[in-house]
mmCIF file of C-alpha atoms in Angstrom:
data_model
loop_
_atom_site.group_PDB
_atom_site.id
_atom_site.type_symbol
_atom_site.label_atom_id
_atom_site.label_comp_id
_atom_site.label_asym_id
_atom_site.label_seq_id
_atom_site.Cartn_x
_atom_site.Cartn_y
_atom_site.Cartn_z
ATOM 1 C CA MET A 209 -4.060 123.953 -82.836
ATOM 2 C CA TYR A 210 -4.551 120.188 -83.299
ATOM 3 C CA SER A 211 -2.961 120.153 -86.765
ATOM 4 C CA ASP A 212 0.302 121.415 -85.230
ATOM 5 C CA PHE A 213 0.483 118.124 -83.332
ATOM 6 C CA ASN A 214 0.506 116.138 -86.582
ATOM 7 C CA PHE A 215 3.940 114.493 -86.556
ATOM 8 C CA LYS A 216 2.945 111.998 -89.220
ATOM 9 C CA SER A 217 4.343 114.101 -92.020
ATOM 10 C CA ASP A 218 7.197 115.815 -90.132
ATOM 11 C CA PRO A 219 9.681 113.657 -88.205
ATOM 12 C CA LYS A 220 11.707 116.822 -87.525
ATOM 13 C CA LYS A 221 9.115 117.757 -84.898
ATOM 14 C CA ILE A 222 9.643 114.410 -83.189
ATOM 15 C CA ASN A 223 13.391 114.991 -83.138
ATOM 16 C CA LEU A 224 12.921 118.474 -81.677
ATOM 17 C CA LEU A 225 10.795 117.026 -78.889
ATOM 18 C CA ALA A 226 13.376 114.311 -78.279
ATOM 19 C CA GLU A 227 16.051 116.989 -77.931
ATOM 20 C CA LYS A 228 13.936 118.941 -75.438
ATOM 21 C CA PHE A 229 12.916 115.811 -73.531
ATOM 22 C CA PRO A 230 15.851 113.368 -73.694
ATOM 23 C CA HIS A 231 14.029 110.741 -71.588
ATOM 24 C CA VAL A 232 11.403 110.354 -74.359
ATOM 25 C CA ASP A 233 11.998 107.601 -76.918
ATOM 26 C CA PRO A 234 11.585 109.347 -80.305
ATOM 27 C CA GLN A 235 10.577 106.101 -82.048
ATOM 28 C CA SER A 236 7.814 105.462 -79.518
ATOM 29 C CA LEU A 237 6.565 109.019 -79.870
ATOM 30 C CA SER A 238 6.663 108.797 -83.658
ATOM 31 C CA THR A 239 4.807 105.477 -83.668
ATOM 32 C CA LEU A 240 2.182 106.769 -81.249
ATOM 33 C CA ALA A 241 1.691 109.972 -83.261
ATOM 34 C CA LEU A 242 1.241 107.920 -86.436
ATOM 35 C CA PHE A 243 -1.241 105.648 -84.653
ATOM 36 C CA ILE A 244 -3.243 108.577 -83.269
ATOM 37 C CA GLN A 245 -3.363 110.331 -86.626
ATOM 38 C CA THR A 246 -4.357 107.145 -88.471
ATOM 39 C CA ALA A 247 -6.978 106.208 -85.866
ATOM 40 C CA HIS A 248 -8.397 109.726 -86.150
ATOM 41 C CA GLU A 249 -8.587 109.437 -89.954
ATOM 42 C CA VAL A 250 -10.218 105.995 -89.771
ATOM 43 C CA TYR A 251 -12.748 107.195 -87.198
ATOM 44 C CA ASN A 252 -13.620 110.290 -89.233
ATOM 45 C CA GLY A 253 -13.916 108.259 -92.441
ATOM 46 C CA VAL A 254 -16.211 105.704 -90.836
ATOM 47 C CA CYS A 255 -18.300 108.427 -89.178
ATOM 48 C CA SER A 256 -18.624 110.254 -92.481
ATOM 49 C CA ARG A 257 -19.880 107.154 -94.289
ATOM 50 C CA LEU A 258 -22.323 106.311 -91.488
ATOM 51 C CA SER A 259 -23.662 109.869 -91.413
ATOM 52 C CA GLU A 260 -24.784 109.457 -95.031
ATOM 53 C CA TYR A 261 -27.542 107.281 -93.536
ATOM 54 C CA GLY A 262 -28.093 109.340 -90.414
ATOM 55 C CA LEU A 263 -26.119 106.849 -88.307
ATOM 56 C CA SER A 264 -23.165 107.060 -85.964
ATOM 57 C CA ILE A 265 -20.794 104.602 -84.355
ATOM 58 C CA GLY A 266 -22.892 104.980 -81.204
ATOM 59 C CA SER A 267 -26.043 103.996 -83.057
ATOM 60 C CA LEU A 268 -24.314 100.905 -84.456
ATOM 61 C CA LYS A 269 -23.424 99.921 -80.893
ATOM 62 C CA ILE A 270 -27.170 99.802 -80.205
ATOM 63 C CA LEU A 271 -28.401 98.417 -83.510
ATOM 64 C CA ILE A 272 -25.978 95.524 -83.887
ATOM 65 C CA PRO A 273 -26.874 93.786 -80.588
ATOM 66 C CA LEU A 274 -30.591 94.244 -81.335
ATOM 67 C CA TYR A 275 -30.113 92.726 -84.773
ATOM 68 C CA LEU A 276 -27.872 89.873 -83.630
ATOM 69 C CA HIS A 277 -30.048 88.849 -80.675
ATOM 70 C CA GLU A 278 -33.271 89.082 -82.690
ATOM 71 C CA ARG A 279 -35.220 90.059 -79.589
ATOM 72 C CA ALA A 280 -35.934 93.090 -77.481
ATOM 73 C CA LEU A 281 -33.157 94.204 -75.171
ATOM 74 C CA THR A 282 -33.291 96.464 -72.149
ATOM 75 C CA PRO A 283 -31.278 99.695 -72.057
ATOM 76 C CA SER A 284 -29.068 98.091 -69.382
ATOM 77 C CA GLU A 285 -28.356 95.122 -71.648
ATOM 78 C CA LEU A 286 -27.559 97.464 -74.528
ATOM 79 C CA ALA A 287 -25.191 99.463 -72.318
ATOM 80 C CA GLU A 288 -23.431 96.257 -71.293
ATOM 81 C CA TYR A 289 -23.168 94.948 -74.872
ATOM 82 C CA SER A 290 -22.020 98.332 -76.140
ATOM 83 C CA GLY A 291 -19.519 99.115 -73.421
ATOM 84 C CA VAL A 292 -21.001 102.562 -72.815
ATOM 85 C CA THR A 293 -22.890 104.160 -69.956
ATOM 86 C CA ARG A 294 -26.615 103.833 -69.515
ATOM 87 C CA SER A 295 -27.044 107.593 -70.067
ATOM 88 C CA THR A 296 -25.181 107.374 -73.374
ATOM 89 C CA VAL A 297 -27.423 104.494 -74.435
ATOM 90 C CA THR A 298 -30.498 106.507 -73.508
ATOM 91 C CA SER A 299 -29.501 109.466 -75.698
ATOM 92 C CA VAL A 300 -28.734 107.179 -78.658
ATOM 93 C CA ILE A 301 -32.031 105.337 -78.144
ATOM 94 C CA ASP A 302 -33.868 108.670 -78.126
ATOM 95 C CA LYS A 303 -32.403 109.612 -81.521
ATOM 96 C CA LEU A 304 -32.980 106.181 -83.068
ATOM 97 C CA GLU A 305 -36.562 106.233 -81.837
ATOM 98 C CA ARG A 306 -37.140 109.710 -83.331
ATOM 99 C CA ASP A 307 -35.745 108.369 -86.623
ATOM 100 C CA GLY A 308 -38.148 105.412 -86.541
ATOM 101 C CA ILE A 309 -35.391 102.780 -86.412
ATOM 102 C CA ILE A 310 -36.234 101.406 -82.966
ATOM 103 C CA ARG A 311 -39.169 101.577 -80.620
ATOM 104 C CA ARG A 312 -39.634 101.356 -76.898
ATOM 105 C CA SER A 313 -42.106 99.087 -75.232
ATOM 106 C CA THR A 314 -42.431 97.491 -71.815
ATOM 107 C CA LEU A 315 -41.635 93.946 -70.895
ATOM 108 C CA VAL A 316 -44.247 91.629 -69.416
ATOM 109 C CA ASP A 317 -43.807 92.860 -65.850
ATOM 110 C CA ARG A 318 -44.026 96.516 -67.027
ATOM 111 C CA ARG A 319 -41.117 97.565 -64.829
ATOM 112 C CA MET A 320 -38.537 97.362 -67.590
ATOM 113 C CA THR A 321 -38.281 99.067 -70.937
ATOM 114 C CA ALA A 322 -37.730 96.895 -73.982
ATOM 115 C CA ILE A 323 -36.030 98.189 -77.116
ATOM 116 C CA TYR A 324 -37.043 96.667 -80.461
ATOM 117 C CA LEU A 325 -35.973 97.210 -84.041
ATOM 118 C CA THR A 326 -38.810 98.561 -86.151
ATOM 119 C CA GLU A 327 -39.406 97.206 -89.643
ATOM 120 C CA GLU A 328 -37.382 100.165 -90.947
ATOM 121 C CA GLY A 329 -34.609 99.251 -88.509
ATOM 122 C CA ARG A 330 -34.582 95.613 -89.636
ATOM 123 C CA GLN A 331 -34.473 96.738 -93.253
ATOM 124 C CA LEU A 332 -31.562 99.056 -92.478
ATOM 125 C CA MET A 333 -29.688 96.221 -90.779
ATOM 126 C CA THR A 334 -30.238 93.737 -93.596
ATOM 127 C CA GLU A 335 -29.657 96.110 -96.521
ATOM 128 C CA ARG A 336 -27.207 98.803 -95.398
ATOM 129 C CA ILE A 337 -25.179 97.466 -92.513
ATOM 130 C CA PRO A 338 -23.542 94.686 -94.570
ATOM 131 C CA MET A 339 -22.048 97.449 -96.738
ATOM 132 C CA PHE A 340 -20.555 99.084 -93.653
ATOM 133 C CA ILE A 341 -19.232 95.775 -92.355
ATOM 134 C CA GLN A 342 -17.582 95.207 -95.740
ATOM 135 C CA LEU A 343 -16.180 98.740 -95.634
ATOM 136 C CA PHE A 344 -14.663 98.064 -92.214
ATOM 137 C CA SER A 345 -13.238 94.789 -93.468
ATOM 138 C CA ASP A 346 -11.785 96.484 -96.558
ATOM 139 C CA LEU A 347 -9.769 98.847 -94.357
ATOM 140 C CA LEU A 348 -7.490 95.926 -93.561
ATOM 141 C CA LYS A 349 -7.669 94.185 -96.938
ATOM 142 C CA GLU A 350 -3.900 94.359 -97.428
ATOM 143 C CA PHE A 351 -3.255 92.516 -94.154
ATOM 144 C CA THR A 352 -2.236 88.886 -94.239
ATOM 145 C CA LYS A 353 -3.501 86.529 -91.539
ATOM 146 C CA GLU A 354 -0.151 86.947 -89.817
ATOM 147 C CA ASP A 355 -0.492 90.750 -90.040
ATOM 148 C CA HIS A 356 -3.880 90.535 -88.303
ATOM 149 C CA VAL A 357 -2.437 88.450 -85.476
ATOM 150 C CA HIS A 358 0.595 90.729 -85.141
ATOM 151 C CA PHE A 359 -1.489 93.939 -85.278
ATOM 152 C CA ALA A 360 -3.990 92.620 -82.725
ATOM 153 C CA GLY A 361 -1.088 91.738 -80.423
ATOM 154 C CA MET A 362 0.395 95.198 -80.812
ATOM 155 C CA LEU A 363 -2.963 96.843 -80.118
ATOM 156 C CA GLN A 364 -3.273 94.694 -77.005
ATOM 157 C CA LYS A 365 0.137 95.944 -75.861
ATOM 158 C CA LEU A 366 -1.001 99.512 -76.499
ATOM 159 C CA SER A 367 -4.133 98.839 -74.468
ATOM 160 C CA THR A 368 -2.033 97.394 -71.643
ATOM 161 C CA GLY A 369 0.153 100.510 -71.695
ATOM 162 C CA LEU A 370 -2.914 102.710 -71.578
ATOM 163 C CA GLU A 371 -4.288 100.829 -68.578
ATOM 164 C CA ARG A 372 -0.910 101.171 -66.854
ATOM 165 C CA ILE A 373 -0.743 104.950 -67.288
ATOM 166 C CA LYS A 374 -4.361 105.289 -66.120
ATOM 167 C CA ARG A 375 -3.326 103.646 -62.834
ATOM 168 C CA GLU A 376 -0.219 105.795 -62.375
#
């Protein structure tokens, strides 16, 4: 069960693993377990708050570029801005369209689909999204400017490590 992998509250489990696998650095494993658990809690907390408005992180990845660019975007552009696949964008667009937050249209040459925010979508972005942005910002309220720089550098190192193990 997933909860059995929660080393955050029980360093004894880390030490047991280190005994069984002496080549594993217990501090690295402990730090990674804490990161995974915290990231999971942050993700779930953010998702829970967004769901109160029928939104998801995926929907924000579509809505924010539409709001920021203040023009229609194609599904391909939204996929590129969002860093997700075109099929993922399509399923999110379908839901947002059903909810009346966006609408599809065609561009001038009629070969490409254009995605627009509806009036309800614009209202959502101007009234509700600032609360979410503030919520995200408040997660790191205790950080100093130096903490932000240090944390970003550490996350970049983690990302580099992840890319390395993907190649191996």
